[in-house]
């Protein structure tokens, strides 16, 4: 993996001439607005997670790829050195500007993610980055489960680190800074998106472990390709509490099982550390979930009784959740099962890559569990995954947080074109979306790309 701060030629990063034109347009818009060329250009990609959904915040490994769609930020030092200006190449995004001493995230707006990246670096280095003039250009579909928000945070943090000349920061450290920083904006994510945005490798998937972040490169079978399809229902996750509720339920599940096993729940806040502390495998964790948690909902009083805590301690455990009842059993069954599926997926890729049917089965099982145990699917995602299976996908599932957004399907390479035609016919045509529009924005093959980098400003 290249040094994060080494400047790379646009031609070496992007294959398509469309992207070269896009970057040139960004530079000329930047010049129009700020009167000078940008000093730096940075890029951070979105991601598709192949398997391991809703397990990163429980501490379990995930298996994503970085994608071609990304956020590029052009930036130069603010002449007064006191002002941070965040603008977009897309005029429909409102510009934001403030004194650098007043940068804080108080609301969820598109630029809040840029502010979060800036603040993340400021906190880590214990020094404010200088005033900056920034212009953002993004191609990651928003609210689609492909991590447009994290791409913004990561690109902004990279730009801030560049201006502070903090060039010793490693990709792993940047991932951790950005995972923490994105929590200013509202969700309690586990760090997958920021990690793959910095640690993506061209042509490979990455098994990402947490605490601390570290990666193992995984080769995918040559005979398959991965196709992203958007169900066209947006989910703006920072607006709702659905996501944070799931995080709280997993935390409580770990605390209750730890207590039932005679451990101090205060020391075990996630399911993965619980598994490690008790020397269990993911399969044994599943057995433990079945033994120590009951199906159906837990009330707050019931959990407070088990843990022996008062209202205020309970409130501090559940953080940003607003739940009244907690489905600990179902959530923990999903997490333990999904953790096993990630391990099995990786094992097949390493030891028996011809078993593409086996990989497809794991992807389908993941979707079923996200639908029935984690309750993060919606009808449109279920229909679209079924259409994808009917069109020849070996496995298909929702990707990212769910509640809308995209699906990922694993498809034999030789039928990829036919697959895309059939999915368009069955899902997008009835929505009056033309084949050209669907395949340029909503339905596309996604190959693993490299992670974030600094781009050479073309002369
Ligand atoms: P997206 O798809 O970007 O909403 C979220 C979390 C991830 C992970 C997935 C579910 C953030 C920034 N991202 O992703 O960490 O938990 O859901 O696997 O909160």
Coordinates of C-alpha atoms and ligand atoms in Angstrom, one line a residue:
X1 CA 0.0 0.0 0.0
X2 CA 1.4 3.4 -1.0
X3 CA 2.4 6.0 1.6
X4 CA -0.8 8.0 2.3
X5 CA 0.8 11.4 1.7
X6 CA 2.6 10.5 -1.5
X7 CA 1.1 12.5 -4.5
X8 CA -0.3 10.2 -7.2
X9 CA -1.0 11.0 -10.8
X10 CA -4.7 11.2 -11.7
X11 CA -4.1 8.8 -14.6
X12 CA -2.7 6.2 -12.2
X13 CA -5.7 6.4 -9.9
X14 CA -8.6 6.6 -12.3
X15 CA -9.0 4.4 -15.4
X16 CA -11.7 6.4 -17.0
X17 CA -11.3 9.6 -19.0
X18 CA -14.7 10.7 -17.4
X19 CA -12.9 11.0 -14.1
X20 CA -10.0 13.0 -15.6
X21 CA -12.5 15.5 -16.9
X22 CA -14.4 15.5 -13.6
X23 CA -11.2 16.5 -11.8
X24 CA -10.3 19.2 -14.3
X25 CA -13.8 20.6 -13.9
X26 CA -13.4 20.7 -10.2
X27 CA -10.2 22.6 -10.5
X28 CA -11.7 25.2 -12.8
X29 CA -14.7 25.6 -10.5
X30 CA -12.4 26.0 -7.6
X31 CA -10.4 28.7 -9.5
X32 CA -13.6 30.6 -10.4
X33 CA -14.7 30.6 -6.7
X34 CA -11.5 31.2 -4.8
X35 CA -9.5 33.0 -7.5
X36 CA -6.5 30.6 -7.3
X37 CA -5.6 27.0 -8.1
X38 CA -6.0 24.5 -5.2
X39 CA -2.8 23.7 -3.4
X40 CA -3.9 20.1 -2.8
X41 CA -6.3 17.5 -4.1
X42 CA -7.3 14.5 -2.0
X43 CA -9.5 11.5 -2.7
X44 CA -11.3 9.1 -0.4
X45 CA -13.5 6.2 -1.7
X46 CA -16.9 4.8 -0.7
X47 CA -17.2 1.1 0.0
X48 CA -19.2 -2.0 -0.6
X49 CA -19.2 -4.6 2.2
X50 CA -19.1 -8.1 0.9
X51 CA -20.1 -9.7 4.2
X52 CA -20.1 -8.8 7.9
X53 CA -23.0 -6.4 8.3
X54 CA -23.8 -4.7 11.6
X55 CA -20.9 -6.5 13.4
X56 CA -18.1 -3.9 13.3
X57 CA -19.5 -2.0 16.3
X58 CA -19.5 -5.3 18.2
X59 CA -15.8 -5.6 17.5
X60 CA -16.0 -8.4 14.9
X61 CA -14.1 -8.4 11.6
X62 CA -15.7 -7.4 8.3
X63 CA -14.9 -8.0 4.6
X64 CA -15.4 -4.9 2.5
X65 CA -13.9 -3.5 -0.7
X66 CA -13.2 0.2 -1.5
X67 CA -15.1 1.3 -4.7
X68 CA -14.3 3.6 -7.6
X69 CA -16.9 6.2 -6.5
X70 CA -15.3 8.7 -4.2
X71 CA -15.1 12.1 -2.7
X72 CA -12.5 14.5 -4.0
X73 CA -11.7 17.7 -2.2
X74 CA -9.7 20.5 -3.7
X75 CA -8.2 22.9 -1.0
X76 CA -5.9 25.8 -0.4
X77 CA -4.9 27.8 2.7
X78 CA -7.4 30.6 3.5
X79 CA -5.6 33.9 2.9
X80 CA -6.6 35.3 6.3
X81 CA -5.7 31.9 7.9
X82 CA -8.8 32.3 10.1
X83 CA -11.7 31.0 8.1
X84 CA -12.8 27.5 7.1
X85 CA -15.0 27.6 3.9
X86 CA -16.7 24.4 2.7
X87 CA -18.2 24.6 -0.7
X88 CA -19.4 22.0 -3.3
X89 CA -18.9 21.7 -7.0
X90 CA -22.6 20.9 -7.0
X91 CA -24.5 24.2 -6.6
X92 CA -27.4 22.7 -4.9
X93 CA -25.3 22.1 -1.8
X94 CA -25.3 25.1 0.4
X95 CA -21.8 26.6 1.3
X96 CA -20.7 26.9 4.9
X97 CA -18.1 29.2 6.4
X98 CA -17.0 30.0 9.9
X99 CA -14.0 31.1 12.0
X100 CA -11.8 28.1 12.6
X101 CA -12.1 28.6 16.4
X102 CA -15.9 28.1 16.0
X103 CA -15.8 24.9 14.1
X104 CA -18.2 22.4 15.8
X105 CA -20.8 19.9 14.7
X106 CA -24.2 21.0 16.0
X107 CA -26.5 19.7 13.3
X108 CA -26.6 17.1 10.5
X109 CA -25.9 18.9 7.2
X110 CA -23.8 17.7 4.3
X111 CA -20.8 19.8 5.4
X112 CA -21.0 18.5 9.0
X113 CA -19.0 15.5 7.8
X114 CA -16.3 17.8 6.5
X115 CA -16.2 19.6 9.8
X116 CA -16.1 16.3 11.6
X117 CA -12.9 15.3 9.7
X118 CA -11.3 18.7 10.4
X119 CA -12.1 18.4 14.1
X120 CA -10.9 14.8 14.3
X121 CA -7.4 15.8 13.2
X122 CA -7.5 18.9 15.4
X123 CA -8.2 16.7 18.5
X124 CA -5.7 14.1 17.6
X125 CA -2.9 16.6 17.0
X126 CA -4.1 18.9 19.7
X127 CA -3.7 21.8 17.3
X128 CA -6.2 23.5 15.0
X129 CA -5.5 23.0 11.3
X130 CA -5.1 26.4 9.4
X131 CA -8.0 28.2 7.8
X132 CA -8.9 26.4 4.5
X133 CA -10.9 27.0 1.4
X134 CA -12.4 23.7 0.3
X135 CA -14.4 22.5 -2.6
X136 CA -16.0 19.0 -2.5
X137 CA -16.9 16.8 -5.5
X138 CA -18.5 13.4 -4.8
X139 CA -19.7 10.5 -6.9
X140 CA -20.7 8.1 -4.1
X141 CA -24.5 7.9 -4.1
X142 CA -25.8 9.5 -0.9
X143 CA -27.9 7.6 1.7
X144 CA -27.4 4.4 -0.3
X145 CA -25.3 2.3 2.1
X146 CA -22.1 2.9 0.2
X147 CA -20.6 5.2 2.8
X148 CA -20.7 8.6 1.2
X149 CA -20.6 10.2 4.7
X150 CA -17.4 8.4 5.7
X151 CA -15.7 9.3 2.3
X152 CA -16.4 12.9 3.2
X153 CA -15.0 12.6 6.7
X154 CA -11.9 10.8 5.5
X155 CA -11.1 13.2 2.6
X156 CA -11.5 16.2 4.9
X157 CA -9.3 14.6 7.6
X158 CA -6.7 13.8 5.0
X159 CA -6.7 17.4 3.7
X160 CA -6.4 18.8 7.3
X161 CA -3.5 16.5 8.1
X162 CA -1.8 17.6 4.9
X163 CA -2.0 21.2 5.8
X164 CA -0.7 20.5 9.3
X165 CA 2.2 18.5 7.7
X166 CA 1.3 15.5 9.8
X167 CA 2.7 13.2 7.3
X168 CA 3.8 10.5 9.7
X169 CA 0.2 9.5 10.4
X170 CA -0.4 5.9 9.1
X171 CA -3.5 4.8 7.2
X172 CA -4.7 2.7 10.3
X173 CA -4.4 5.8 12.6
X174 CA -6.3 7.9 10.1
X175 CA -9.1 5.3 10.0
X176 CA -9.4 5.3 13.8
X177 CA -9.3 9.2 14.0
X178 CA -12.1 9.3 11.3
X179 CA -14.3 6.6 12.9
X180 CA -14.2 8.6 16.2
X181 CA -14.8 11.9 14.4
X182 CA -17.8 10.6 12.4
X183 CA -19.6 9.9 15.7
X184 CA -19.8 13.7 16.2
X185 CA -22.5 13.6 13.5
X186 CA -24.7 11.1 15.2
X187 CA -24.2 7.4 14.5
X188 CA -22.3 5.0 16.7
X189 CA -20.7 3.2 13.7
X190 CA -17.9 0.6 14.3
X191 CA -15.2 1.9 12.0
X192 CA -15.5 -0.3 8.9
X193 CA -16.2 2.5 6.4
X194 CA -13.4 4.7 7.5
X195 CA -11.0 1.7 7.6
X196 CA -11.7 0.5 4.1
X197 CA -11.6 4.1 2.7
X198 CA -8.0 4.4 3.9
X199 CA -6.9 0.7 3.5
X200 CA -8.6 -0.4 0.3
X201 CA -6.4 -2.4 -2.1
X202 CA -6.9 -2.5 -5.9
X203 CA -8.3 -5.9 -7.0
X204 CA -8.6 -7.3 -3.4
X205 CA -11.0 -7.4 -0.5
X206 CA -9.7 -6.5 3.0
X207 CA -10.6 -8.5 6.2
X208 CA -10.6 -5.6 8.7
X209 CA -10.0 -6.4 12.3
X210 CA -10.7 -3.8 15.0
X211 CA -9.1 -2.7 18.2
X212 CA -6.7 -1.7 16.8
X213 CA -7.6 -1.5 13.1
X214 CA -5.5 -3.9 11.0
X215 CA -6.1 -5.6 7.7
X216 CA -5.5 -8.9 6.0
X217 CA -5.8 -8.9 2.2
X218 CA -8.2 -11.5 0.7
X219 CA -8.2 -12.6 -2.9
X220 CA -11.6 -13.1 -4.4
X221 CA -12.5 -15.9 -6.8
X222 CA -11.7 -14.9 -10.4
X223 CA -14.9 -16.4 -11.8
X224 CA -17.3 -13.9 -10.1
X225 CA -18.0 -10.3 -10.0
X226 CA -20.0 -8.1 -7.6
X227 CA -22.9 -6.0 -8.8
X228 CA -24.4 -3.1 -6.8
X229 CA -28.1 -2.3 -7.2
X230 CA -29.8 0.6 -5.5
X231 CA -33.4 -0.1 -4.3
X232 CA -34.1 3.6 -4.8
X233 CA -35.3 4.2 -1.2
X234 CA -33.0 6.5 0.6
X235 CA -32.2 6.1 4.2
X236 CA -30.7 9.1 6.0
X237 CA -29.4 7.2 8.9
X238 CA -28.2 10.1 11.1
X239 CA -31.7 11.4 11.2
X240 CA -33.2 8.4 12.9
X241 CA -32.3 6.3 15.9
X242 CA -32.8 2.9 14.3
X243 CA -29.0 2.5 13.9
X244 CA -28.0 3.6 17.4
X245 CA -30.8 1.4 18.8
X246 CA -29.2 -1.7 17.3
X247 CA -25.8 -0.6 18.7
X248 CA -27.4 -0.3 22.2
X249 CA -29.1 -3.7 21.9
X250 CA -25.8 -5.4 21.1
X251 CA -24.0 -3.7 23.9
X252 CA -26.8 -4.8 26.3
X253 CA -26.7 -8.4 25.0
X254 CA -23.0 -8.5 25.8
X255 CA -23.5 -7.1 29.2
X256 CA -26.4 -9.5 30.1
X257 CA -24.5 -12.6 28.9
X258 CA -21.3 -11.4 30.7
X259 CA -23.4 -11.1 33.9
X260 CA -25.0 -14.5 33.4
X261 CA -21.5 -16.0 33.0
X262 CA -20.4 -14.4 36.3
X263 CA -18.2 -11.7 34.6
X264 CA -18.1 -8.0 35.4
X265 CA -20.2 -6.4 32.6
X266 CA -18.4 -3.2 33.2
X267 CA -15.3 -4.6 31.6
X268 CA -17.0 -6.2 28.6
X269 CA -18.9 -3.8 26.4
X270 CA -19.1 -5.7 23.2
X271 CA -19.8 -9.2 22.0
X272 CA -16.4 -9.8 20.4
X273 CA -14.4 -9.0 23.6
X274 CA -16.9 -11.2 25.5
X275 CA -16.1 -14.1 23.0
X276 CA -12.4 -13.6 23.5
X277 CA -12.6 -13.3 27.3
X278 CA -14.4 -16.6 27.5
X279 CA -12.3 -18.3 24.8
X280 CA -15.3 -19.0 22.6
X281 CA -15.6 -19.4 18.9
X282 CA -18.4 -17.6 17.1
X283 CA -20.3 -20.9 17.0
X284 CA -19.9 -21.2 20.8
X285 CA -21.0 -17.6 21.2
X286 CA -24.2 -18.5 19.4
X287 CA -24.8 -21.4 21.8
X288 CA -24.1 -19.1 24.7
X289 CA -26.6 -16.5 23.3
X290 CA -29.2 -19.3 23.1
X291 CA -28.5 -20.4 26.6
X292 CA -28.4 -17.0 28.3
X293 CA -30.8 -14.8 26.5
X294 CA -34.5 -15.3 25.9
X295 CA -36.3 -14.7 22.6
X296 CA -38.7 -11.7 22.5
X297 CA -38.3 -8.3 24.0
X298 CA -36.5 -7.3 27.2
X299 CA -37.9 -4.3 29.1
X300 CA -35.6 -1.7 30.6
X301 CA -36.6 -2.8 34.1
X302 CA -35.7 -6.4 33.4
X303 CA -32.2 -5.5 32.1
X304 CA -31.6 -3.0 35.0
X305 CA -32.5 -5.9 37.4
X306 CA -30.1 -8.3 35.7
X307 CA -27.2 -5.8 35.6
X308 CA -28.1 -4.3 39.0
X309 CA -27.9 -0.7 37.7
X310 CA -29.9 2.4 38.3
X311 CA -31.6 4.7 35.7
X312 CA -28.6 6.9 35.1
X313 CA -26.1 4.0 34.6
X314 CA -28.6 2.4 32.2
X315 CA -28.9 5.7 30.3
X316 CA -25.1 5.9 30.0
X317 CA -24.9 2.3 28.7
X318 CA -27.5 2.8 25.9
X319 CA -26.0 6.1 24.8
X320 CA -27.9 7.6 21.9
X321 CA -30.6 4.9 21.8
X322 CA -34.2 5.9 22.3
X323 CA -35.6 2.3 22.6
X324 CA -38.2 1.3 25.2
X325 CA -37.8 -2.4 24.6
X326 CA -34.7 -4.4 23.6
X327 CA -34.5 -7.5 21.4
X328 CA -31.3 -8.8 22.7
X329 CA -31.7 -12.4 21.6
X330 CA -32.4 -11.7 17.9
X331 CA -29.7 -9.1 17.6
X332 CA -27.1 -11.3 19.2
X333 CA -28.1 -14.3 17.1
X334 CA -27.5 -12.2 14.0
X335 CA -24.1 -10.9 15.2
X336 CA -22.8 -14.3 16.2
X337 CA -24.1 -15.9 13.0
X338 CA -22.7 -13.1 10.8
X339 CA -19.3 -13.3 12.5
X340 CA -19.2 -17.0 11.6
X341 CA -20.2 -16.2 8.1
X342 CA -17.3 -13.7 7.7
X343 CA -14.8 -16.3 8.9
X344 CA -16.3 -19.0 6.6
X345 CA -16.3 -16.6 3.6
X346 CA -12.7 -15.8 4.1
X347 CA -11.8 -19.5 4.6
X348 CA -13.5 -20.4 1.3
X349 CA -11.7 -17.5 -0.6
X350 CA -8.3 -18.7 0.8
X351 CA -8.7 -22.5 0.7
X352 CA -11.4 -23.4 -1.9
X353 CA -12.2 -20.4 -4.2
X354 CA -13.9 -22.8 -6.6
X355 CA -16.8 -23.1 -4.1
X356 CA -18.6 -20.0 -5.4
X357 CA -21.9 -21.7 -4.5
X358 CA -20.8 -21.8 -0.9
X359 CA -19.9 -18.1 -0.9
X360 CA -23.3 -17.3 -2.5
X361 CA -25.1 -19.3 0.3
X362 CA -23.3 -17.2 3.0
X363 CA -24.4 -14.0 1.2
X364 CA -28.0 -15.1 1.1
X365 CA -27.9 -16.2 4.7
X366 CA -26.6 -12.8 5.7
X367 CA -29.6 -11.1 4.0
X368 CA -32.1 -13.4 5.7
X369 CA -30.5 -12.8 9.1
X370 CA -30.5 -9.0 8.5
X371 CA -34.1 -9.2 7.6
X372 CA -35.5 -11.6 10.2
X373 CA -33.2 -11.1 13.2
X374 CA -31.9 -7.6 12.8
X375 CA -35.0 -6.1 11.2
X376 CA -33.0 -3.7 9.0
X377 CA -34.4 -4.7 5.6
X378 CA -37.4 -3.3 3.8
X379 CA -39.8 -4.7 1.2
X380 CA -37.9 -3.0 -1.7
X381 CA -34.6 -4.6 -0.6
X382 CA -36.2 -8.0 -0.2
X383 CA -37.8 -7.8 -3.7
X384 CA -34.6 -6.5 -5.3
X385 CA -32.4 -9.3 -3.8
X386 CA -34.9 -11.9 -5.0
X387 CA -34.9 -10.4 -8.5
X388 CA -31.1 -10.6 -8.5
X389 CA -31.2 -14.2 -7.4
X390 CA -33.7 -15.0 -10.2
X391 CA -31.4 -13.2 -12.7
X392 CA -28.6 -15.6 -11.8
X393 CA -26.9 -14.1 -8.7
X394 CA -25.3 -16.8 -6.6
X395 CA -26.1 -14.7 -3.5
X396 CA -27.6 -11.3 -2.9
X397 CA -28.0 -9.1 0.2
X398 CA -28.6 -5.6 1.4
X399 CA -25.4 -3.7 2.0
X400 CA -24.5 -1.2 4.8
X401 CA -26.9 -0.1 7.5
X402 CA -30.0 -1.1 5.6
X403 CA -33.5 0.5 5.9
X404 CA -33.1 1.4 2.2
X405 CA -30.1 1.9 -0.1
X406 CA -28.2 -0.7 -2.1
X407 CA -27.8 -4.5 -2.5
X408 CA -24.7 -6.4 -3.5
X409 CA -25.0 -9.5 -5.6
X410 CA -22.3 -12.1 -6.4
X411 CA -22.6 -13.0 -10.1
X412 CA -20.6 -15.4 -12.4
X413 CA -18.5 -13.1 -14.6
X414 CA -19.7 -14.7 -17.8
X415 CA -23.4 -13.7 -17.2
X416 CA -22.8 -10.2 -15.7
X417 CA -24.1 -8.3 -18.8
X418 CA -27.2 -10.5 -19.1
X419 CA -27.7 -10.2 -15.3
X420 CA -27.7 -6.4 -15.5
X421 CA -30.2 -6.4 -18.4
X422 CA -32.6 -8.7 -16.5
X423 CA -32.4 -6.8 -13.2
X424 CA -33.1 -3.5 -15.1
X425 CA -36.1 -5.1 -16.9
X426 CA -37.6 -6.4 -13.7
X427 CA -36.8 -3.6 -11.2
X428 CA -35.8 -0.3 -12.8
X429 CA -37.9 -0.3 -16.0
X430 CA -41.2 -0.4 -14.0
X431 CA -39.9 2.6 -12.1
X432 CA -39.5 4.4 -15.4
X433 CA -35.7 4.5 -15.1
X434 CA -34.0 4.1 -18.4
X435 CA -31.3 1.5 -19.0
X436 CA -28.7 4.2 -19.4
X437 CA -29.7 6.0 -16.2
X438 CA -29.9 2.8 -14.2
X439 CA -26.5 1.5 -15.4
X440 CA -24.7 4.8 -14.9
X441 CA -26.0 5.5 -11.4
X442 CA -27.9 2.7 -9.7
X443 CA -26.9 -0.7 -11.1
X444 CA -23.2 -1.4 -11.7
X445 CA -20.3 -3.8 -11.4
X446 CA -18.0 -2.8 -8.6
X447 CA -14.4 -3.9 -8.6
X448 CA -12.1 -3.4 -5.6
X449 CA -10.2 0.0 -5.7
X450 CA -7.3 1.5 -3.8
X451 CA -7.9 3.5 -0.6
X452 CA -7.6 7.3 0.0
X453 CA -4.7 9.2 -1.5
X454 CA -3.3 12.7 -2.4
X455 CA -3.7 13.5 -6.1
X456 CA -1.2 15.6 -8.0
X457 CA -2.8 18.9 -9.1
X458 CA -2.6 18.6 -12.9
X459 CA -0.9 21.5 -14.6
Ligands
LIG1 P1 -23.5 2.8 6.3 O1 -23.9 1.9 5.3 O2 -22.5 3.8 5.8 O3 -24.8 3.4 6.9 C1 -23.1 1.9 8.8 C2 -21.9 2.1 9.7 C3 -20.9 1.0 9.6 C4 -21.5 -0.4 9.8 C5 -22.7 -0.5 8.8 C6 -23.5 -1.8 9.0 C7 -21.3 4.5 10.1 C8 -20.5 5.6 9.6 N1 -21.3 3.4 9.3 O4 -22.7 2.0 7.5 O5 -19.8 1.2 10.6 O6 -21.9 -0.5 11.1 O7 -23.6 0.6 9.0 O8 -22.6 -2.9 8.8 O9 -22.1 4.6 11.1

